[in-house]
Short mmCIF file of C-alpha atoms and ligand atoms in Angstrom, two decimals:
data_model
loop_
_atom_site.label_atom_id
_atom_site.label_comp_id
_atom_site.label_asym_id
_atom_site.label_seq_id
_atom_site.Cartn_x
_atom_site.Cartn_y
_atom_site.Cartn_z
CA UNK F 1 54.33 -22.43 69.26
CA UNK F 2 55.16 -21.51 72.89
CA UNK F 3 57.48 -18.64 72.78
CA UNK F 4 59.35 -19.40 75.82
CA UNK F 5 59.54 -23.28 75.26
CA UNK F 6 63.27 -24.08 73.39
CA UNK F 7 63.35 -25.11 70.15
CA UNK F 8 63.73 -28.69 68.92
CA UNK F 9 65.64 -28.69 66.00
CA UNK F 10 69.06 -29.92 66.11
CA UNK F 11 70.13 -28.64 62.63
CA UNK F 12 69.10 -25.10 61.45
CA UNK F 13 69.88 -24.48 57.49
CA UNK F 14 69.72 -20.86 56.55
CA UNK F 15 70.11 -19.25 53.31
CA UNK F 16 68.47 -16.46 51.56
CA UNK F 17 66.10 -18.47 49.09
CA UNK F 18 63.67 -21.11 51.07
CA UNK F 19 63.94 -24.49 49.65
CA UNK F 20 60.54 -24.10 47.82
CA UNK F 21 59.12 -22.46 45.58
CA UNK F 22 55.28 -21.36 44.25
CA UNK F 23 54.46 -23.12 41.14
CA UNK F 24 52.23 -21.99 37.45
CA UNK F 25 49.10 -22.39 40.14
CA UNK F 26 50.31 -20.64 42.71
CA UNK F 27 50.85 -23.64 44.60
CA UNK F 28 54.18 -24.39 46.47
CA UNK F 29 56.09 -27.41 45.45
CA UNK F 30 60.25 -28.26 46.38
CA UNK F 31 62.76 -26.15 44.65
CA UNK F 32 64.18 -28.37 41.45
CA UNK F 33 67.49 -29.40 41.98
CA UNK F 34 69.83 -27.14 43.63
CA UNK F 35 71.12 -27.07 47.33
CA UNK F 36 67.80 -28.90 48.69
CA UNK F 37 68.48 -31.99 46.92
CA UNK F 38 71.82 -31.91 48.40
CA UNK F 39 70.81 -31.31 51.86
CA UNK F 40 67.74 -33.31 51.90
CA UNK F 41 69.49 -36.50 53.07
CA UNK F 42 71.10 -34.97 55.98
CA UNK F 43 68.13 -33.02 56.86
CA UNK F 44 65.93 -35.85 56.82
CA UNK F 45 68.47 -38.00 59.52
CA UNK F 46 67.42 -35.14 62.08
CA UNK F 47 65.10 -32.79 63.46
CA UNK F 48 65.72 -29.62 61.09
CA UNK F 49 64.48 -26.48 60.21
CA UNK F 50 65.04 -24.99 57.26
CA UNK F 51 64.91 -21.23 57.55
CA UNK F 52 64.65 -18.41 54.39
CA UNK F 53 63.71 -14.91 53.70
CA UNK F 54 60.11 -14.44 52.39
CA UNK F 55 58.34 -11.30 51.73
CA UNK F 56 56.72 -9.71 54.60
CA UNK F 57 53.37 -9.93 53.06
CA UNK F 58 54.04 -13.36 51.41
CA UNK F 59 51.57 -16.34 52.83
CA UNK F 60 54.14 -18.69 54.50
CA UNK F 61 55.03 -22.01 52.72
CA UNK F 62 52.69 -24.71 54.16
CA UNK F 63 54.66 -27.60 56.14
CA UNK F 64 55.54 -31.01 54.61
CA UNK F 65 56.29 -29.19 50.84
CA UNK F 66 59.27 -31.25 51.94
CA UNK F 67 60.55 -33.58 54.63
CA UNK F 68 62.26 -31.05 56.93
CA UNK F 69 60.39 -28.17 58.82
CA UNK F 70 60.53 -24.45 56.78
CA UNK F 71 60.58 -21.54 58.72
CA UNK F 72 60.34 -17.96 56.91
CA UNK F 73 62.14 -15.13 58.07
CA UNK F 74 60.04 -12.01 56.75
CA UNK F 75 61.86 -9.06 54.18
CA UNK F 76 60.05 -5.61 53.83
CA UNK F 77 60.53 -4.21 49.99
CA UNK F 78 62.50 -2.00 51.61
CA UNK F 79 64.94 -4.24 52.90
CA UNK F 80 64.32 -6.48 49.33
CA UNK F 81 66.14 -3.21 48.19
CA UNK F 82 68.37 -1.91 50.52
CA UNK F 83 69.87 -4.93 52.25
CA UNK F 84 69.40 -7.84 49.62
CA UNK F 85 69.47 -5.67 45.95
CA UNK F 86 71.84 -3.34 47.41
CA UNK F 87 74.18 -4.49 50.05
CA UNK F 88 73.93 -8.29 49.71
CA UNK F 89 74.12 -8.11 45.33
CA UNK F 90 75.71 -4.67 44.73
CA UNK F 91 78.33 -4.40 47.33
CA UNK F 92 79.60 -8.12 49.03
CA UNK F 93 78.40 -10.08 45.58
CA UNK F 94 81.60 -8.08 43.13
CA UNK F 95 83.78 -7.72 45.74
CA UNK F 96 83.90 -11.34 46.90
CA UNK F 97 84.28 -11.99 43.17
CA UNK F 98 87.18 -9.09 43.29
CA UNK F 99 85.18 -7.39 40.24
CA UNK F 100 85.56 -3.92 42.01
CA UNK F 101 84.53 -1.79 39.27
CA UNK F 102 80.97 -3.10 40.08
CA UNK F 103 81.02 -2.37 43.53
CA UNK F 104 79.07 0.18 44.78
CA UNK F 105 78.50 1.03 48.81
CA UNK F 106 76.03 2.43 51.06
CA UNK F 107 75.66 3.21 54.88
CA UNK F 108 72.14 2.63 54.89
CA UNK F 109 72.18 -1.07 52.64
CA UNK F 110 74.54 -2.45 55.43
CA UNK F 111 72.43 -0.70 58.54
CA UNK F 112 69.36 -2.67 56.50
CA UNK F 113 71.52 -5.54 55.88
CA UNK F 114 72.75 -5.79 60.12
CA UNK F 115 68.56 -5.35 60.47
CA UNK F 116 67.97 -8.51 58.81
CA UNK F 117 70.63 -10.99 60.13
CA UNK F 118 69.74 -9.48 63.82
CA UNK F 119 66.06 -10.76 62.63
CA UNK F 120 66.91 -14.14 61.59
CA UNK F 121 69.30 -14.84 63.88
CA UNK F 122 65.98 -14.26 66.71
CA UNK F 123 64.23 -16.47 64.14
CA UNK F 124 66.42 -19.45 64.11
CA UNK F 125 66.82 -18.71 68.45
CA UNK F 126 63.10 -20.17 67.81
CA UNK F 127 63.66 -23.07 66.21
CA UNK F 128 67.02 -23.99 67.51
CA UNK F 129 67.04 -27.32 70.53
CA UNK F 130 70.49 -26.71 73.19
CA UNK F 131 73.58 -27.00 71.18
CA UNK F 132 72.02 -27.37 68.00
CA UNK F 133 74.12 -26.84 64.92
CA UNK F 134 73.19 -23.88 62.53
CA UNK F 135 74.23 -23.73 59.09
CA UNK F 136 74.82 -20.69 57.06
CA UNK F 137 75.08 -20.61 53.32
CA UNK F 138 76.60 -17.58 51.86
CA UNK F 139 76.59 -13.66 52.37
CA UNK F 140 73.54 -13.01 52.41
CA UNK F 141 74.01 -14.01 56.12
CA UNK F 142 77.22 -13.41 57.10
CA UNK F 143 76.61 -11.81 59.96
CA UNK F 144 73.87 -14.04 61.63
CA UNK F 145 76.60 -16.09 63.79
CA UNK F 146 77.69 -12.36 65.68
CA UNK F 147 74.02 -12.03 66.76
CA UNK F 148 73.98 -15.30 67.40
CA UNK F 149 76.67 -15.40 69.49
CA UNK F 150 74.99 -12.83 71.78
CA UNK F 151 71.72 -14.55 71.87
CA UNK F 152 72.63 -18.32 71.99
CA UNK F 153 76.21 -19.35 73.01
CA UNK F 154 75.59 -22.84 73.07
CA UNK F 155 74.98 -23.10 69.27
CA UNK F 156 77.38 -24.15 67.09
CA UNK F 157 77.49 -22.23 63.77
CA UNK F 158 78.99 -22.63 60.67
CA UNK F 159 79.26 -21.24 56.82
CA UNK F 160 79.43 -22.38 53.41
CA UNK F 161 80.51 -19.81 51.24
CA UNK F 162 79.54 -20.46 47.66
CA UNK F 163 81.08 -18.23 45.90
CA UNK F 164 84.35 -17.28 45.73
CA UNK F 165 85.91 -14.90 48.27
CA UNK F 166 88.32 -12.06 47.59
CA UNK F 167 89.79 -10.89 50.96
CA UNK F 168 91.43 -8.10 48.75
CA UNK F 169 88.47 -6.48 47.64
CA UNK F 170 86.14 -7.58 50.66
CA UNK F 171 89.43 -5.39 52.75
CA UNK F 172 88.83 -2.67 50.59
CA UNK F 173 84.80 -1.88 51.87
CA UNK F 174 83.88 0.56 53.95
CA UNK F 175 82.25 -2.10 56.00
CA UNK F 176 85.29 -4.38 55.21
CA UNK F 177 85.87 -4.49 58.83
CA UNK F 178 82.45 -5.47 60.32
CA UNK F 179 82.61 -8.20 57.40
CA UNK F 180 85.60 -9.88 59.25
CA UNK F 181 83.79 -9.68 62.60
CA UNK F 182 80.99 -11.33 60.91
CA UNK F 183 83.01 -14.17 59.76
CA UNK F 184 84.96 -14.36 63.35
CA UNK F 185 81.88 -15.74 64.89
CA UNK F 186 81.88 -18.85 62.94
CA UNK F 187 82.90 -21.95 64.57
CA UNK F 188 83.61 -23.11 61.28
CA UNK F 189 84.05 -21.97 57.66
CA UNK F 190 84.16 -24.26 54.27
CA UNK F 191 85.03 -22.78 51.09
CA UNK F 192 85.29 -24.37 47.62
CA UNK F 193 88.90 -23.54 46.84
CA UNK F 194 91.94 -23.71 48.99
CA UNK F 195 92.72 -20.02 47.11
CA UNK F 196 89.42 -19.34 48.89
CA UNK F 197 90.03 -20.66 52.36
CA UNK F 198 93.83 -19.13 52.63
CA UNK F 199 91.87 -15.50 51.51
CA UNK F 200 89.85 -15.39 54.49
CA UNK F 201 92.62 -16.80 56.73
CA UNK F 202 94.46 -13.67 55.54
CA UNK F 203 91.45 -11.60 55.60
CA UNK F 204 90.39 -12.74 59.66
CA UNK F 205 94.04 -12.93 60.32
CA UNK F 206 95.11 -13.40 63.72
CA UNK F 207 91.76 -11.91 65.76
CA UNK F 208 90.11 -15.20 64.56
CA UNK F 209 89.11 -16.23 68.14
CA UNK F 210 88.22 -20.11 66.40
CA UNK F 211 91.91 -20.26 65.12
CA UNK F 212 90.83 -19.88 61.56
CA UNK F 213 89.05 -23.35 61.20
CA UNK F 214 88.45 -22.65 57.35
CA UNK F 215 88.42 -25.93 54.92
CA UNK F 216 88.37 -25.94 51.42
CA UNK F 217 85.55 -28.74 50.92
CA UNK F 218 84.07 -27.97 46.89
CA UNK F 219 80.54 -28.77 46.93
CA UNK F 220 79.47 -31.99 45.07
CA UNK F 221 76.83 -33.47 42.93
CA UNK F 222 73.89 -35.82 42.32
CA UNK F 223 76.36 -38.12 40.29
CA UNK F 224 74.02 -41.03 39.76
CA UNK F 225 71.32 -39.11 38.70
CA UNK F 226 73.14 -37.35 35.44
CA UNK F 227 74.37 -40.68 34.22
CA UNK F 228 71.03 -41.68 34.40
CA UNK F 229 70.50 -39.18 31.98
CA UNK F 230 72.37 -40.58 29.35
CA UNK F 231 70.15 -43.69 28.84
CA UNK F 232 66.99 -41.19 29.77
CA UNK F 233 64.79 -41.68 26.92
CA UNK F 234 63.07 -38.53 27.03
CA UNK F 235 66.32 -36.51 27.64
CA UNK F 236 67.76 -38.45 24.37
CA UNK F 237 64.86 -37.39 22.56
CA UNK F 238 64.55 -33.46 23.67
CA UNK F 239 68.51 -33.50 23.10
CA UNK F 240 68.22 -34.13 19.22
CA UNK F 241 65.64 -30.84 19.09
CA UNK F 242 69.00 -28.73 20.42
CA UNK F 243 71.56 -30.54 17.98
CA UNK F 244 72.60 -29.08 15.06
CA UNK F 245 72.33 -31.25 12.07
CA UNK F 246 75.65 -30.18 11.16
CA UNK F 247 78.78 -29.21 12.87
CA UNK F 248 79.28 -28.48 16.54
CA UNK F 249 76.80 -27.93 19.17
CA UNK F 250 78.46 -26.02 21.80
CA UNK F 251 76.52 -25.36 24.98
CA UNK F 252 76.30 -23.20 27.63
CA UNK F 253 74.18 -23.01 30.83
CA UNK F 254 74.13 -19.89 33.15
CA UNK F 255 71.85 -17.20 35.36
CA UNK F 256 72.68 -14.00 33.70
CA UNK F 257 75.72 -11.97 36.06
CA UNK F 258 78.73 -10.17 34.70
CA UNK F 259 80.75 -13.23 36.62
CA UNK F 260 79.76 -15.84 34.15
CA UNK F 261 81.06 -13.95 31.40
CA UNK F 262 78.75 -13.87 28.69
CA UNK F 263 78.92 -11.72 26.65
CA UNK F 264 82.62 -12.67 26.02
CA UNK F 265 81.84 -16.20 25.46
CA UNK F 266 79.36 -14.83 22.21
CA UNK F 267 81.90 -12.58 21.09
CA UNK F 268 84.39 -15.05 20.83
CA UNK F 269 81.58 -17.17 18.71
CA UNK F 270 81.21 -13.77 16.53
CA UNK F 271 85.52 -13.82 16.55
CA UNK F 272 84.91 -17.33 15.13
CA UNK F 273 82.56 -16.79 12.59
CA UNK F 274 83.49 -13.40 10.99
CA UNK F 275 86.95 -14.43 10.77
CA UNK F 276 85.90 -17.07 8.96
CA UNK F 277 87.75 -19.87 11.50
CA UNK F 278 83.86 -21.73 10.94
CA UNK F 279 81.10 -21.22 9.09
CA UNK F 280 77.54 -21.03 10.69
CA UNK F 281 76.82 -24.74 9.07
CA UNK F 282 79.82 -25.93 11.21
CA UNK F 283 79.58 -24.07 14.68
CA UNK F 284 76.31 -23.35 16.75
CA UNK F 285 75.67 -22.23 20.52
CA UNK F 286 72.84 -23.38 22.41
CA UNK F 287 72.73 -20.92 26.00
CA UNK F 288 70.86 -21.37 28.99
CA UNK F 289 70.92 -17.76 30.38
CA UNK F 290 67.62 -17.13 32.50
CA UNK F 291 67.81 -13.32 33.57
CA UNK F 292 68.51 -12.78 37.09
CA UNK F 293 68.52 -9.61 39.85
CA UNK F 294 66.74 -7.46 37.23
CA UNK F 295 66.07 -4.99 39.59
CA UNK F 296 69.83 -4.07 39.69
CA UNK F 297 70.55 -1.72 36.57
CA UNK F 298 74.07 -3.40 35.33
CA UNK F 299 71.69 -6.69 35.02
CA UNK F 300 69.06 -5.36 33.34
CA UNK F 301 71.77 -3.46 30.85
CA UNK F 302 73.78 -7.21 30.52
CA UNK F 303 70.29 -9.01 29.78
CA UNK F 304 69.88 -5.98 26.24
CA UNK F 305 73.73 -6.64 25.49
CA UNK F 306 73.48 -10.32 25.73
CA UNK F 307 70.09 -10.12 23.15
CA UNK F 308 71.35 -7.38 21.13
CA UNK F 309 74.82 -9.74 20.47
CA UNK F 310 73.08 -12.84 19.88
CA UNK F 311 70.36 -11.06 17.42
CA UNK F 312 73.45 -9.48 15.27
CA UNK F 313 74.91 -12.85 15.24
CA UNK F 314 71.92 -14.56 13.83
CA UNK F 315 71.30 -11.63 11.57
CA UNK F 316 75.15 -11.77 10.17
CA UNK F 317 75.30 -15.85 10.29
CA UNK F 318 72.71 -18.67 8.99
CA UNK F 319 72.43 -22.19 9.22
CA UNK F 320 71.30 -24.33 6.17
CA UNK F 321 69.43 -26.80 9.07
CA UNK F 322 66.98 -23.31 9.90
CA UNK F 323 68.37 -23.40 13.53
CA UNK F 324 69.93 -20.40 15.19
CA UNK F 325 73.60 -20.37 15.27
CA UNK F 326 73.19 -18.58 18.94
CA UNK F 327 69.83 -19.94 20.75
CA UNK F 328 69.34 -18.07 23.94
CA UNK F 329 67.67 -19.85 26.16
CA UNK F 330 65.72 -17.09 28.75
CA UNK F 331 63.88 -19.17 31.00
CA UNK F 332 64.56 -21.31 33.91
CA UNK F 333 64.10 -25.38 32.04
CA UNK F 334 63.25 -27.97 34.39
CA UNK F 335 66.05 -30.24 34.98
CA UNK F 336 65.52 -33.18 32.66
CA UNK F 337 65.32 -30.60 29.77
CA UNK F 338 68.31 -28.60 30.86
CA UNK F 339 70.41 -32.60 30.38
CA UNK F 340 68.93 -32.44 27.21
CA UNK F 341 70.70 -29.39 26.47
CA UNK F 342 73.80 -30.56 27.53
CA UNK F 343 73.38 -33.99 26.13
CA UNK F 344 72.57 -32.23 22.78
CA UNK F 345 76.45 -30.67 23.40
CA UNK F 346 79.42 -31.66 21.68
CA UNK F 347 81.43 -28.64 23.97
CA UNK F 348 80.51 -27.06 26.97
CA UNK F 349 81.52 -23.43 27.09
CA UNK F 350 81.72 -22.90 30.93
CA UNK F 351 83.60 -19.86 30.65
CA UNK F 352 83.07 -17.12 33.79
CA UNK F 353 85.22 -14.12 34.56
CA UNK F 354 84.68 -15.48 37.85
CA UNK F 355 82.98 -18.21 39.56
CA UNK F 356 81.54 -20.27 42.92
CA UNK F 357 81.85 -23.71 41.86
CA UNK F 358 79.99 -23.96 38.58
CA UNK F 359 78.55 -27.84 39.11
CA UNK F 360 77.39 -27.67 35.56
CA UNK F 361 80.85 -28.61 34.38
CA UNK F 362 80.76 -31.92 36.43
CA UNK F 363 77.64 -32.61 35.46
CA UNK F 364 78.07 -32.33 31.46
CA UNK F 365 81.50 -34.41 31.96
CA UNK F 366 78.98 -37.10 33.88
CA UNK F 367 76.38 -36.92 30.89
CA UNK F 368 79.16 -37.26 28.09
CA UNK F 369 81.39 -39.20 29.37
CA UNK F 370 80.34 -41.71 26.95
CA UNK F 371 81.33 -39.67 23.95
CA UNK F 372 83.81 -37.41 22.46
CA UNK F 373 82.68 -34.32 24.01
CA UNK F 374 84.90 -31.52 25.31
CA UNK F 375 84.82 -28.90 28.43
CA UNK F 376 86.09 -25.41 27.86
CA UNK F 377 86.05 -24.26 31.39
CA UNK F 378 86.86 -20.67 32.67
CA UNK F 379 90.41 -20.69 35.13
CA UNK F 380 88.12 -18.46 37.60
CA UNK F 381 85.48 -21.35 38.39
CA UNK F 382 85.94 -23.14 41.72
CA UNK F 383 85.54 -26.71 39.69
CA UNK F 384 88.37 -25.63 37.00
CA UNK F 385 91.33 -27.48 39.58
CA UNK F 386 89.56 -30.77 39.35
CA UNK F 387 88.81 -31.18 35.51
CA UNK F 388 91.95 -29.37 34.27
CA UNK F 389 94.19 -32.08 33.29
CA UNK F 390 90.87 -33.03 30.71
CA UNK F 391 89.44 -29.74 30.08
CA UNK F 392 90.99 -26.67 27.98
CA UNK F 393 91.39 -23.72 30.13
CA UNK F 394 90.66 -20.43 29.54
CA UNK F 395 90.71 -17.16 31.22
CA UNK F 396 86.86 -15.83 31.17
CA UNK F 397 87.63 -12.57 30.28
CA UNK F 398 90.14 -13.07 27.17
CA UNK F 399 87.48 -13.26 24.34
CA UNK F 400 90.39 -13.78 21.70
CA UNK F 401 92.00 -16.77 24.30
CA UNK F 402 88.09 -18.53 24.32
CA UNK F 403 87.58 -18.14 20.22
CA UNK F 404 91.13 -20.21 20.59
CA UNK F 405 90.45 -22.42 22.92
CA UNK F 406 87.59 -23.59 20.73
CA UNK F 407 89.53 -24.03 17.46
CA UNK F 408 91.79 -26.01 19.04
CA UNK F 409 88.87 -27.90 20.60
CA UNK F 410 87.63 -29.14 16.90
CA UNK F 411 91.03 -29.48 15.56
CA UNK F 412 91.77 -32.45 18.55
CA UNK F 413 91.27 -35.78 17.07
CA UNK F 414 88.08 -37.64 18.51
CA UNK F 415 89.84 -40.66 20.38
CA UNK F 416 91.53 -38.14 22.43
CA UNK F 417 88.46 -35.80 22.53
CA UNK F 418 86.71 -39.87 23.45
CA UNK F 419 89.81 -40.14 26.32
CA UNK F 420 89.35 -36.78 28.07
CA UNK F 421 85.91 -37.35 28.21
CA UNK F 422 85.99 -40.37 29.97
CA UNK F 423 88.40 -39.84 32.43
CA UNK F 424 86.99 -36.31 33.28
CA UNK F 425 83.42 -38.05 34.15
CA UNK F 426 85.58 -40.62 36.75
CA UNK F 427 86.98 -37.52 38.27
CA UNK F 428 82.94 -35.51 38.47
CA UNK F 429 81.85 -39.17 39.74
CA UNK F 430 84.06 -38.72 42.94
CA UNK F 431 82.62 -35.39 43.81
CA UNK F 432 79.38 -36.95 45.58
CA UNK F 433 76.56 -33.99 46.80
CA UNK F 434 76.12 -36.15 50.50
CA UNK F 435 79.66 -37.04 51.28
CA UNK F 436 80.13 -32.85 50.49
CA UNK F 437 77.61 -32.20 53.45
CA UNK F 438 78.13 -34.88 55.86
CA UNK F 439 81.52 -33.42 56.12
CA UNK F 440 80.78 -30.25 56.47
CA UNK F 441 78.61 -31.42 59.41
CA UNK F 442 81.39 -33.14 60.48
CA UNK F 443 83.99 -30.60 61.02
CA UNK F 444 81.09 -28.11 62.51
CA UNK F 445 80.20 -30.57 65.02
CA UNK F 446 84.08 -31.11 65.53
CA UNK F 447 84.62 -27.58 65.89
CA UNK F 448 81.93 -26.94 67.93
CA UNK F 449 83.24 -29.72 70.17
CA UNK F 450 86.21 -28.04 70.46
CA UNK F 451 85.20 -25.40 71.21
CA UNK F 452 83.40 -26.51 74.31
CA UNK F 453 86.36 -28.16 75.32
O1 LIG Q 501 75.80 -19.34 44.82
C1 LIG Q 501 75.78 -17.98 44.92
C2 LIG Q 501 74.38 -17.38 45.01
O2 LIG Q 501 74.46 -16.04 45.29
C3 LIG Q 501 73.46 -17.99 46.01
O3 LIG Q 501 73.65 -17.53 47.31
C4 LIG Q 501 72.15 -17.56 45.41
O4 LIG Q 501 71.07 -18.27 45.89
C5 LIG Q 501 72.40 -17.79 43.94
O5 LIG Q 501 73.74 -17.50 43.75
C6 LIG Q 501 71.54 -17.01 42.99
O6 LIG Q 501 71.47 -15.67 43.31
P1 LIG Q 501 70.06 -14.97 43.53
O7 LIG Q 501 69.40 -15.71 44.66
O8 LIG Q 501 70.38 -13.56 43.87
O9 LIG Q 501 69.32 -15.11 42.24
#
């Protein structure tokens, strides 16, 4: 590519993970599920780069993995640690969940960190056509749109932020203040709470020089696809391998963090069990909990609690059917397998401290919607507001208030059980993954427009 000719796409997606990923034979195929299949559709309408960090050494993806260009923007191990491991997972990642105990700061992760979005923001100056509209997902580049903003004034830039955001605690940082300027750049923010868009309207307060254009727009989901599930053969066939043949299945599906609040959901199954509320025969857990960020210490301690709980369980508690009241799942399934899962499930135990969205609730309601199944859902996930009036709610962190949330869950007779379940998957069916980023596009454009003006 000619450096000095301008770039020709008229969307540029960033976020930290490309959209692809190497396979068993080292070759790269498209990431399963996830934010590609969302974006796909409006990638695909455009010319569009999709741009993500890669290690340094790392051969580049080839082209045409998938039907939008991939550009990598390349991360030393040094950065890996200090700006991604450290700044990015052990300083914004707690504090925009406002679990400050677990944040930890350091000059030089944020000087690594400001390295890195001054490096991809000259990457996506590269691919970028006149005007073009960039879109940022999450923290891990918050602070592209200020060097963009130097570098190319006539983009228009914009952020989803994916998790939830905590102006409190994000205040509170050292670099709490170059955070804000960060997010002042954007021509437009989404969020998927309106708790989480009036936080960073207090947080930016009145320096926002785009008159804090932040929308709460939760992110939606493949609806069409999980009720295809339901009638999936292969799913319905893998599902009876995770059903008990007695009792409850309850089911949970998670990357391993302190936010999704594991190891309180199994204590409140322990709660259940040693106080005798159910007996093993009547009450089992299957967990999707594929270990994540292992090299940051307080995950690598969570992954030995979360196996040491689950072994004592099993040791304490056995089923007459041979299967494990607590099945820890460790590995990433691929998608068909992890419906399965969740078809096998009677209850889904969705129960973080603290959460983004948590699309796994919608997408269990979609797959059992058909049958008396139940959602437990933790108050402190972003989809909790829209499957409440169907759903028991529970605060993440109570173990005592899950274990009772879950009694009361078996005690409700099954036509209601059958009535929640139905009208909860109406409700996931309106939350559609392309109508969540055409508007998005839509208000950037809008704001960038605007802005112009
Ligand atoms: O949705 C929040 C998020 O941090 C994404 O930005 C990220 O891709 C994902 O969770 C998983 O985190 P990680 O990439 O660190 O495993």
């Amino acid at each position: 590519m000619d450096e000095n000719l301008p770039g020709t796409s008229h969307l540029v997606v960033v976020s930290s993970r490309l959209p692809v990923e190497l396979d068993d034979r080292e070759s790269w195929r498209r990431a399963p599920g996830g934010l590609v299949s969302v974006l796909e559709p409006v990638l695909r309408d455009r010319p569009a780069t999709w741009l993500g960090f890669l290690e340094a050494h790392a051969d580049p993806p080839p082209e045409k993995v998938v039907g939008f260009e991939l550009a990598a923007v390349p991360i030393s191990p040094i950065e890996r640690k200090f700006a991604l491991d450290g700044y990015c997972n052990q300083t914004l990642w707690p504090a925009l969940h406002g679990l400050d105990d677990h944040v930890e700061e350091d000059a030089s992760w944020r000087r690594s960190y400001e390295f890195v979005q001054e490096r991809t923001a000259h990457a996506i100056d590269r691919v970028a056509a006149p005007g073009a509209a960039v879109w940022l997902h999450d923290y891990q580049v918050y602070g592209v749109g200020r060097h963009l903003a130097r570098l190319r004034p006539d983009l228009v830039v914009g952020l989803f932020c994916h998790t939830p955001v905590a102006a409190r605690s994000l205040a509170h940082l050292r670099s709490g203040r170059a955070v804000a300027e960060d997010l002042r750049a954007m021509h437009f923010i989404g969020t998927q709470t309106a708790e989480d868009a009036e936080s960073i309207r207090t947080f930016l307060g009145s320096g926002d020089p785009h008159g804090g254009r932040v929308r709460a727009m939760p992110v939606g989901f493949d609806g069409a696809r999980w009720l295809g599930y339901r009638t999936d053969p292969v799913v319905t066939a893998m599902a009876t391998r995770y059903r008990g043949a007695t009792g409850v299945t309850a089911v949970g599906v998670d990357r391993v963090d302190y936010t999704k609040g594991l190891l309180h959901k199994l204590n409140a199954v322990e709660y259940l069990l040693t106080s005798g509320t159910v007996t093993p025969d009547e009450f089992r857990l299957v967990q999707i909990a594929v270990p994540s960020r292992t090299g940051v210490p307080v995950y690598r301690y969570l992954n030995g609690q979360l196996e040491a709980t689950a072994r004592r369980i099993n040791g304490t508690f056995r089923r007459t059917d041979g299967k494990l009241v607590v099945e820890l799942i460790r590995r990433q399934l691929p998608q068909r397998e992890v419906a399965a899962v969740m078809r096998a499930g009677d209850l889904a135990l969705i129960t973080p401290v603290r959460d983004g969205m948590n699309l796994v609730a919608l997408e269990f309601a979609t797959l059992n919607g058909d049958r008396p199944s139940a959602v437990v859902i933790g108050a402190g996930a972003g989809v909790a507001p829209l499957i409440a009036p169907w759903s028991d709610v529970v605060d993440g962190g109570d173990v005592l208030g899950i274990a009772d949330a879950i009694r009361h869950v078996l005690d409700r007779p099954e036509p209601d059980r059958q009535q929640r379940a139905a009208a909860r998957a109406a409700e996931a069916l309106r939350h559609a993954a392309t109508d969540w980023a055409e508007s998005f596009l839509d208000e950037l454009l809008d704001a960038g427009a605007t802005t112009a003006a």
